Amino acid sequence: MFNTIKSWLNERRLNQQKAALKDDAYAYLFEPAQAGCFVCFDCETTGLDRNNDRIITLSAVKIVGDEILTSQGLNLVVKQEQEIAEQSILVHQIRNIDVEDSKSAYATEQDAIKAFLAFIRGATLVGYYLEFDVAMVNRVIKPWLGIELPNPKIEVSELYYLYARREAKRSCIEPNIDLRFDSILKHLQLPNFGQHDAANDALMTALIFVKLQKMGLR
Amino acid sequence: MAQAQQRDFLSQITPFDELPQADLYKLADSMDVSYFPEHSKIDLTSSAHGGYLYIIIKGKVAEIRDGAIISHYSVRGFFGDAEIFAKADKKVFYEVLEETIAYKMPAAIFLKNLEGHAKFSGFFNTSIVDKLNRVHQTMQAAASTEMMMNTVCNAPIQKHVSVKEQATILQVSQKMLAVRSDACLVEYDDGSVGIVTNADILRMVACEPHGLLTEPGVVGKIANKPVHSVHEFDYLFNALLKMTRYQIDRLVVRRDDGFAGFLHQKDLMTLFANQPGLVLLKVEKVESIDDLVVIGPQIDELINSLNRKGIKTHYIAKLVNELHRKMIHKLIEILLPQVLQDEVCIFVMGSEGRSEQVIRTDQDNALVYSDDLAADQLSLLDQFAADFTAAMQKIGFPPCPGNIMLSNPEWRMSISDFKLKVENWFKNPSDTNFMYAAILLDGEAVYGQHEWLTEIKQTLRQKQEDYPVFLRHFAVGALQFNTPVGFFGGLQADSGKDREQNLIDIKKGGIFPIVHGVRCYALEAGIEQTNTHWRIKALMDRGIFKQEFGIELGETLNYLNTLRLESMLAQVAEGVEIPDNKVRLASLNHRQQDILKQSFAVVDVFKKRIVQHFKLESMM
C-alpha cells in the first residue's frame, strides 16, 4: 500500500515537472534509460554553499552492467568569473591557472550543464552525497528550464549503509558505520586512486556502486 | 587532468612505454574499467569478454588449462593478447582468484598500434613464441624494483592447505586438488611441520605398493623437513634470495598466527622484470668470469633505481652485499683447484664484512689454510691468490689501497700463523695494528671452513680480555676526526682545499665514529654480529643502549650513509672511477643541511658517551 502511494506521488511530481519544463528540447530527461545503465557523477566546486558557490569541474561516467565506460567519460571544466578561494584550492587542488589553461573550458556553467544533460539523458544518477552535486546542477537549471533534475537517484552511502547493516546482522551490537568515502573504499577493498579530482571520484564511486550492486543490494 | 591516472598507469607497463606519448594516451583513453567478482570465470572466446586486452588494476587472475594453473596475473599484469592474435589455446580459460578490477582495451585500437611501432609489436611477436619470457618482461624495470621492495603478501600466494601427520595419501591428494595446490603442510603432533609436494606423492605412488594410499600416517613419513618459510611482511627480494640459497621452488608463507600459504618461484618471477630483478638469479647461473663482469654494472643500476625509490640505504646495502658475496663465492668456485676446496677459509672484512659497502670502493679480504698443506698445494694456492685478486679487479672490485688482500702473503696464512699474527697485534699495539683488529672484527666468511674464522675471532676476543688496556686505546680511534660543526653550530668543512670548495668528509665526520664506536661496544660485550645496525640492535636488546638512543643512532647512520651514497652515485655519473666520501654542501638543500647538522649533533653525543664509557679523558 505504502509503495503504491509512493509511486503515485512520484508520478504526480514527475508530471508536474514535465508541465513546468520551459524548453521541449530537454524532454528526453523524462525518458527512462535502458535497463542496467547508470551515470555516476561528481563536481568540484568553489565551496559548499549551494546557493552562491560555483561548479569548477564536473565529471560523469556511464556504468553498464559490471563495466565503467571511462573511455566515454565526460569531463567538464568551467571558466570562473571570480578567483577560486585558497581554502577550496586546498581541497580539490585545482588552481586558477589550471582553469585558465584548460582549452576545452566552458564559458559558463549553463554551457557546461547543457553538455551534461545531453550526456545523462534519462539515466539513473549515482553519487556519493549526491544531493549536493544535484543541488549545484539544479541551481543552474531551475531558472533556465523551470525544473530540477527529474532523473531517479541512487545514493551510494545509503547502499553502503544497508550493506554494513546486513554484514552486522548477526551481531547484537548496533554497528558503528563509518560513511567517509575513503573508509568505504577501504572496507570494500577497492583501489584508492589517490588524488581526489572529479574524474577519479566519479570512477571510485562507480566502483563502489558496481561492487555493492553485485552483492545484491539495490 | 581527467585521464591522467589512466595514462600514468599505462605508461608504467612494458611494452606500452615504448609507444610515442600521443599514441600511448590514445590507447589509455580507449580503456574502460571492468569488475570481476571472486571465483568468476572470464571466457575470452565469448562475445561478452572477447576482443579486449585486460590489464589488472587490482586483484589476481589465473590462466587455467586442463584443470591446472599455467599462469598467474596480478597488478599490472595483462592477458588476452594471445586471444587477440588468435594464437590462444581453445582449452584455456581465466579464473578470478581474488576480486579483480581491470582496464579493458579494445582489440582494434591495440592492433592498430602494432603497425609502425617495431619495438612495441616486436615484444608481442617474439613473446608469443616464448611465453614465460614475456611474463618476465611484463614489468618495467622501475615497477619491478618496486615489486622487489614490496612485501610477500602482495605476491600471488597459493592457498594454505595442511593435514595432520596421521592423514592418508588419498586425503592429502584430495585436499590439494580441491584448492589446486601442488604442496601441502603436514602438522606433526610434536608441533613441528613438514611439507609434501605433488612430486613426493607421484614418487610414492610409483614406487610403493598401492595399499599405502589409504593407510594413515604415511604422509608423516614422506614429508620433507625442515620447511623453509618467509614472513608475509618480509621483502620479496628476501623470499627470492631464500629460494636461491636453498635451491627450492617454493616457500611457506608465515603469519604471526600461523601459515598463510605457499609462494612459488615461478609466480615470484612473473613479478620481476629481466633487469634488474633478475640479477639475483643471474648470479646463481654464472659459469665464467666473463658472466660476472656483466653483472657488476647491473648491480650498480639496481642501486640507482632502489635509491631513487627512496629505499633506506641499510636495505639496499643488505641486498647488494648479498649479491657481492654470491659473486665472490662464484669466482672462488671457478678459480680454486679442487684439491684445495676443503683446505681454505676465505673471508671478507671491513665494510664488506659489515654488509655496509654499497658502491664498490675497495676490497678487504683474507685467506687462511690448514696447517698441513704440501708444497705443491701451496704453490697452487699462490697461483689461485694471484688469479683471484686480478679477477676481482676485472669484475669491478677496486684493489685495497692498504693491500689487505689475500694476494698479499701477510693476509694469506695457515691458521696457526694467522692466530700468532693476531696475538702479535696485542703485543705490539700501534695504530696500524688497531686498524687491522678493527677490520678483522668485521670479517665474515664467504667460502670454505667458516669455523676457522670463528676461531680466529675468538683468539682476538680472548686477547682483548688479557690486555684490558687494549680496548681503551682501540676506542680512542672513534675520536680521531673532528665533527665538522663550527663553533656557532654551522656546518664547517675541514680545512684547506675542502674548505674552499665547501666539501665535508661525511665518513670521517660522522659514519666512522658511529661504526667504530659501536664496534668497540660490541667487542666489549662479546657481540658477534658484524653489521652496525645489527650490533646496535643487539646492544639495545642487552640494555647497554637505551631504546631511543639506539634507534636515533641507527637512523642517523642511515641518513649519513644515504647522503654518502647519493654523492657517490653523482660522482660515478660524472665519470669518477673511485668516488670519495665527500659531500658538497652547496648540493644540499636547506632541509638536508638541517638534518645533517642534527646528525652531527647525535655523533657528538655518542662521542661523549664513548669518552665516559671507556674512560678516555686521561688519554686525550
JSON list of N, CA, C and O in Angstrom, two decimals, chain B residues 283 292 321-335 346-348 352 363-365 384 388 392 395 397 406 446-447:
[
{"chain": "B", "resi": 283, "resn": "VAL", "atom": "N", "xyz": [73.17, -14.29, -10.98]},
{"chain": "B", "resi": 283, "resn": "VAL", "atom": "CA", "xyz": [74.38, -14.62, -10.22]},
{"chain": "B", "resi": 283, "resn": "VAL", "atom": "C", "xyz": [74.43, -16.12, -9.98]},
{"chain": "B", "resi": 283, "resn": "VAL", "atom": "O", "xyz": [75.49, -16.74, -10.03]},
{"chain": "B", "resi": 292, "resn": "LEU", "atom": "N", "xyz": [80.46, -12.84, -14.80]},
{"chain": "B", "resi": 292, "resn": "LEU", "atom": "CA", "xyz": [80.50, -12.00, -13.60]},
{"chain": "B", "resi": 292, "resn": "LEU", "atom": "C", "xyz": [80.75, -10.53, -13.97]},
{"chain": "B", "resi": 292, "resn": "LEU", "atom": "O", "xyz": [80.21, -9.63, -13.35]},
{"chain": "B", "resi": 321, "resn": "ASN", "atom": "N", "xyz": [75.08, -6.43, -0.80]},
{"chain": "B", "resi": 321, "resn": "ASN", "atom": "CA", "xyz": [76.16, -7.24, -0.25]},
{"chain": "B", "resi": 321, "resn": "ASN", "atom": "C", "xyz": [75.89, -8.72, -0.40]},
{"chain": "B", "resi": 321, "resn": "ASN", "atom": "O", "xyz": [76.82, -9.50, -0.60]},
{"chain": "B", "resi": 322, "resn": "GLU", "atom": "N", "xyz": [74.64, -9.10, -0.33]},
{"chain": "B", "resi": 322, "resn": "GLU", "atom": "CA", "xyz": [74.28, -10.49, -0.58]},
{"chain": "B", "resi": 322, "resn": "GLU", "atom": "C", "xyz": [74.73, -10.87, -2.00]},
{"chain": "B", "resi": 322, "resn": "GLU", "atom": "O", "xyz": [75.30, -11.92, -2.23]},
{"chain": "B", "resi": 323, "resn": "LEU", "atom": "N", "xyz": [74.48, -9.95, -2.93]},
{"chain": "B", "resi": 323, "resn": "LEU", "atom": "CA", "xyz": [74.86, -10.19, -4.32]},
{"chain": "B", "resi": 323, "resn": "LEU", "atom": "C", "xyz": [76.38, -10.23, -4.47]},
{"chain": "B", "resi": 323, "resn": "LEU", "atom": "O", "xyz": [76.93, -11.09, -5.15]},
{"chain": "B", "resi": 324, "resn": "HIS", "atom": "N", "xyz": [77.06, -9.27, -3.81]},
{"chain": "B", "resi": 324, "resn": "HIS", "atom": "CA", "xyz": [78.53, -9.25, -3.90]},
{"chain": "B", "resi": 324, "resn": "HIS", "atom": "C", "xyz": [79.12, -10.56, -3.39]},
{"chain": "B", "resi": 324, "resn": "HIS", "atom": "O", "xyz": [80.03, -11.13, -3.99]},
{"chain": "B", "resi": 325, "resn": "ARG", "atom": "N", "xyz": [78.59, -11.03, -2.26]},
{"chain": "B", "resi": 325, "resn": "ARG", "atom": "CA", "xyz": [79.14, -12.27, -1.70]},
{"chain": "B", "resi": 325, "resn": "ARG", "atom": "C", "xyz": [78.91, -13.46, -2.62]},
{"chain": "B", "resi": 325, "resn": "ARG", "atom": "O", "xyz": [79.75, -14.33, -2.75]},
{"chain": "B", "resi": 326, "resn": "LYS", "atom": "N", "xyz": [77.73, -13.47, -3.24]},
{"chain": "B", "resi": 326, "resn": "LYS", "atom": "CA", "xyz": [77.47, -14.54, -4.20]},
{"chain": "B", "resi": 326, "resn": "LYS", "atom": "C", "xyz": [78.46, -14.48, -5.36]},
{"chain": "B", "resi": 326, "resn": "LYS", "atom": "O", "xyz": [78.93, -15.50, -5.82]},
{"chain": "B", "resi": 327, "resn": "MET", "atom": "N", "xyz": [78.73, -13.24, -5.81]},
{"chain": "B", "resi": 327, "resn": "MET", "atom": "CA", "xyz": [79.69, -13.09, -6.91]},
{"chain": "B", "resi": 327, "resn": "MET", "atom": "C", "xyz": [81.06, -13.62, -6.50]},
{"chain": "B", "resi": 327, "resn": "MET", "atom": "O", "xyz": [81.71, -14.36, -7.25]},
{"chain": "B", "resi": 328, "resn": "ILE", "atom": "N", "xyz": [81.50, -13.26, -5.28]},
{"chain": "B", "resi": 328, "resn": "ILE", "atom": "CA", "xyz": [82.81, -13.69, -4.82]},
{"chain": "B", "resi": 328, "resn": "ILE", "atom": "C", "xyz": [82.84, -15.21, -4.67]},
{"chain": "B", "resi": 328, "resn": "ILE", "atom": "O", "xyz": [83.79, -15.88, -5.08]},
{"chain": "B", "resi": 329, "resn": "HIS", "atom": "N", "xyz": [81.76, -15.74, -4.12]},
{"chain": "B", "resi": 329, "resn": "HIS", "atom": "CA", "xyz": [81.67, -17.18, -3.95]},
{"chain": "B", "resi": 329, "resn": "HIS", "atom": "C", "xyz": [81.79, -17.90, -5.29]},
{"chain": "B", "resi": 329, "resn": "HIS", "atom": "O", "xyz": [82.54, -18.86, -5.43]},
{"chain": "B", "resi": 330, "resn": "LYS", "atom": "N", "xyz": [81.07, -17.39, -6.28]},
{"chain": "B", "resi": 330, "resn": "LYS", "atom": "CA", "xyz": [81.13, -17.98, -7.63]},
{"chain": "B", "resi": 330, "resn": "LYS", "atom": "C", "xyz": [82.54, -17.90, -8.18]},
{"chain": "B", "resi": 330, "resn": "LYS", "atom": "O", "xyz": [83.04, -18.86, -8.78]},
{"chain": "B", "resi": 331, "resn": "LEU", "atom": "N", "xyz": [83.17, -16.74, -8.00]},
{"chain": "B", "resi": 331, "resn": "LEU", "atom": "CA", "xyz": [84.52, -16.55, -8.53]},
{"chain": "B", "resi": 331, "resn": "LEU", "atom": "C", "xyz": [85.47, -17.58, -7.93]},
{"chain": "B", "resi": 331, "resn": "LEU", "atom": "O", "xyz": [86.29, -18.18, -8.64]},
{"chain": "B", "resi": 332, "resn": "ILE", "atom": "N", "xyz": [85.34, -17.80, -6.61]},
{"chain": "B", "resi": 332, "resn": "ILE", "atom": "CA", "xyz": [86.21, -18.77, -5.95]},
{"chain": "B", "resi": 332, "resn": "ILE", "atom": "C", "xyz": [85.94, -20.17, -6.52]},
{"chain": "B", "resi": 332, "resn": "ILE", "atom": "O", "xyz": [86.85, -20.92, -6.83]},
{"chain": "B", "resi": 333, "resn": "GLU", "atom": "N", "xyz": [84.68, -20.49, -6.70]},
{"chain": "B", "resi": 333, "resn": "GLU", "atom": "CA", "xyz": [84.33, -21.81, -7.26]},
{"chain": "B", "resi": 333, "resn": "GLU", "atom": "C", "xyz": [84.98, -22.03, -8.62]},
{"chain": "B", "resi": 333, "resn": "GLU", "atom": "O", "xyz": [85.40, -23.12, -8.95]},
{"chain": "B", "resi": 334, "resn": "ILE", "atom": "N", "xyz": [85.01, -20.93, -9.40]},
{"chain": "B", "resi": 334, "resn": "ILE", "atom": "CA", "xyz": [85.58, -21.05, -10.74]},
{"chain": "B", "resi": 334, "resn": "ILE", "atom": "C", "xyz": [87.10, -21.23, -10.68]},
{"chain": "B", "resi": 334, "resn": "ILE", "atom": "O", "xyz": [87.68, -22.03, -11.40]},
{"chain": "B", "resi": 335, "resn": "LEU", "atom": "N", "xyz": [87.75, -20.49, -9.76]},
{"chain": "B", "resi": 335, "resn": "LEU", "atom": "CA", "xyz": [89.21, -20.43, -9.78]},
{"chain": "B", "resi": 335, "resn": "LEU", "atom": "C", "xyz": [89.91, -21.45, -8.88]},
{"chain": "B", "resi": 335, "resn": "LEU", "atom": "O", "xyz": [91.04, -21.86, -9.17]},
{"chain": "B", "resi": 346, "resn": "ILE", "atom": "N", "xyz": [87.96, -18.43, 3.22]},
{"chain": "B", "resi": 346, "resn": "ILE", "atom": "CA", "xyz": [88.17, -17.10, 2.64]},
{"chain": "B", "resi": 346, "resn": "ILE", "atom": "C", "xyz": [87.13, -16.17, 3.24]},
{"chain": "B", "resi": 346, "resn": "ILE", "atom": "O", "xyz": [85.95, -16.53, 3.30]},
{"chain": "B", "resi": 347, "resn": "PHE", "atom": "N", "xyz": [87.57, -15.01, 3.72]},
{"chain": "B", "resi": 347, "resn": "PHE", "atom": "CA", "xyz": [86.60, -14.09, 4.32]},
{"chain": "B", "resi": 347, "resn": "PHE", "atom": "C", "xyz": [86.79, -12.66, 3.84]},
{"chain": "B", "resi": 347, "resn": "PHE", "atom": "O", "xyz": [87.88, -12.27, 3.45]},
{"chain": "B", "resi": 348, "resn": "VAL", "atom": "N", "xyz": [85.69, -11.93, 3.85]},
{"chain": "B", "resi": 348, "resn": "VAL", "atom": "CA", "xyz": [85.75, -10.51, 3.52]},
{"chain": "B", "resi": 348, "resn": "VAL", "atom": "C", "xyz": [85.70, -9.74, 4.84]},
{"chain": "B", "resi": 348, "resn": "VAL", "atom": "O", "xyz": [85.13, -10.21, 5.81]},
{"chain": "B", "resi": 352, "resn": "GLU", "atom": "N", "xyz": [82.75, -4.50, 3.74]},
{"chain": "B", "resi": 352, "resn": "GLU", "atom": "CA", "xyz": [82.11, -5.63, 3.07]},
{"chain": "B", "resi": 352, "resn": "GLU", "atom": "C", "xyz": [81.64, -6.67, 4.07]},
{"chain": "B", "resi": 352, "resn": "GLU", "atom": "O", "xyz": [80.58, -7.27, 3.93]},
{"chain": "B", "resi": 363, "resn": "GLN", "atom": "N", "xyz": [88.37, -3.56, -1.77]},
{"chain": "B", "resi": 363, "resn": "GLN", "atom": "CA", "xyz": [88.12, -4.91, -1.28]},
{"chain": "B", "resi": 363, "resn": "GLN", "atom": "C", "xyz": [89.08, -5.18, -0.14]},
{"chain": "B", "resi": 363, "resn": "GLN", "atom": "O", "xyz": [90.25, -4.84, -0.21]},
{"chain": "B", "resi": 364, "resn": "ASP", "atom": "N", "xyz": [88.57, -5.76, 0.93]},
{"chain": "B", "resi": 364, "resn": "ASP", "atom": "CA", "xyz": [89.41, -6.24, 2.03]},
{"chain": "B", "resi": 364, "resn": "ASP", "atom": "C", "xyz": [89.10, -7.72, 2.16]},
{"chain": "B", "resi": 364, "resn": "ASP", "atom": "O", "xyz": [87.98, -8.07, 2.53]},
{"chain": "B", "resi": 365, "resn": "ASN", "atom": "N", "xyz": [90.08, -8.57, 1.85]},
{"chain": "B", "resi": 365, "resn": "ASN", "atom": "CA", "xyz": [89.81, -9.99, 2.04]},
{"chain": "B", "resi": 365, "resn": "ASN", "atom": "C", "xyz": [91.05, -10.72, 2.47]},
{"chain": "B", "resi": 365, "resn": "ASN", "atom": "O", "xyz": [92.17, -10.21, 2.36]},
{"chain": "B", "resi": 384, "resn": "PHE", "atom": "N", "xyz": [96.40, -19.37, -7.24]},
{"chain": "B", "resi": 384, "resn": "PHE", "atom": "CA", "xyz": [94.99, -19.01, -7.06]},
{"chain": "B", "resi": 384, "resn": "PHE", "atom": "C", "xyz": [94.87, -17.58, -6.53]},
{"chain": "B", "resi": 384, "resn": "PHE", "atom": "O", "xyz": [94.06, -16.78, -7.01]},
{"chain": "B", "resi": 388, "resn": "PHE", "atom": "N", "xyz": [92.89, -14.69, -8.31]},
{"chain": "B", "resi": 388, "resn": "PHE", "atom": "CA", "xyz": [91.68, -14.18, -7.65]},
{"chain": "B", "resi": 388, "resn": "PHE", "atom": "C", "xyz": [91.69, -12.66, -7.59]},
{"chain": "B", "resi": 388, "resn": "PHE", "atom": "O", "xyz": [90.72, -12.00, -7.98]},
{"chain": "B", "resi": 392, "resn": "MET", "atom": "N", "xyz": [89.11, -10.21, -9.38]},
{"chain": "B", "resi": 392, "resn": "MET", "atom": "CA", "xyz": [88.25, -9.32, -8.59]},
{"chain": "B", "resi": 392, "resn": "MET", "atom": "C", "xyz": [88.25, -7.92, -9.19]},
{"chain": "B", "resi": 392, "resn": "MET", "atom": "O", "xyz": [87.23, -7.26, -9.30]},
{"chain": "B", "resi": 395, "resn": "ILE", "atom": "N", "xyz": [86.19, -7.85, -12.35]},
{"chain": "B", "resi": 395, "resn": "ILE", "atom": "CA", "xyz": [84.73, -7.85, -12.20]},
{"chain": "B", "resi": 395, "resn": "ILE", "atom": "C", "xyz": [84.25, -6.64, -11.39]},
{"chain": "B", "resi": 395, "resn": "ILE", "atom": "O", "xyz": [83.09, -6.56, -11.01]},
{"chain": "B", "resi": 397, "resn": "PHE", "atom": "N", "xyz": [85.80, -4.91, -8.46]},
{"chain": "B", "resi": 397, "resn": "PHE", "atom": "CA", "xyz": [86.15, -4.56, -7.09]},
{"chain": "B", "resi": 397, "resn": "PHE", "atom": "C", "xyz": [87.54, -3.93, -7.10]},
{"chain": "B", "resi": 397, "resn": "PHE", "atom": "O", "xyz": [88.52, -4.64, -7.29]},
{"chain": "B", "resi": 406, "resn": "LEU", "atom": "N", "xyz": [94.04, -11.06, -0.19]},
{"chain": "B", "resi": 406, "resn": "LEU", "atom": "CA", "xyz": [94.64, -12.37, 0.01]},
{"chain": "B", "resi": 406, "resn": "LEU", "atom": "C", "xyz": [95.80, -12.64, -0.93]},
{"chain": "B", "resi": 406, "resn": "LEU", "atom": "O", "xyz": [96.52, -13.62, -0.77]},
{"chain": "B", "resi": 446, "resn": "VAL", "atom": "N", "xyz": [83.11, -16.13, 3.45]},
{"chain": "B", "resi": 446, "resn": "VAL", "atom": "CA", "xyz": [82.28, -16.30, 2.26]},
{"chain": "B", "resi": 446, "resn": "VAL", "atom": "C", "xyz": [82.48, -17.68, 1.62]},
{"chain": "B", "resi": 446, "resn": "VAL", "atom": "O", "xyz": [81.69, -18.10, 0.80]},
{"chain": "B", "resi": 447, "resn": "TYR", "atom": "N", "xyz": [83.56, -18.35, 1.99]},
{"chain": "B", "resi": 447, "resn": "TYR", "atom": "CA", "xyz": [83.81, -19.64, 1.35]},
{"chain": "B", "resi": 447, "resn": "TYR", "atom": "C", "xyz": [84.62, -20.53, 2.28]},
{"chain": "B", "resi": 447, "resn": "TYR", "atom": "O", "xyz": [85.50, -20.05, 3.00]}
]
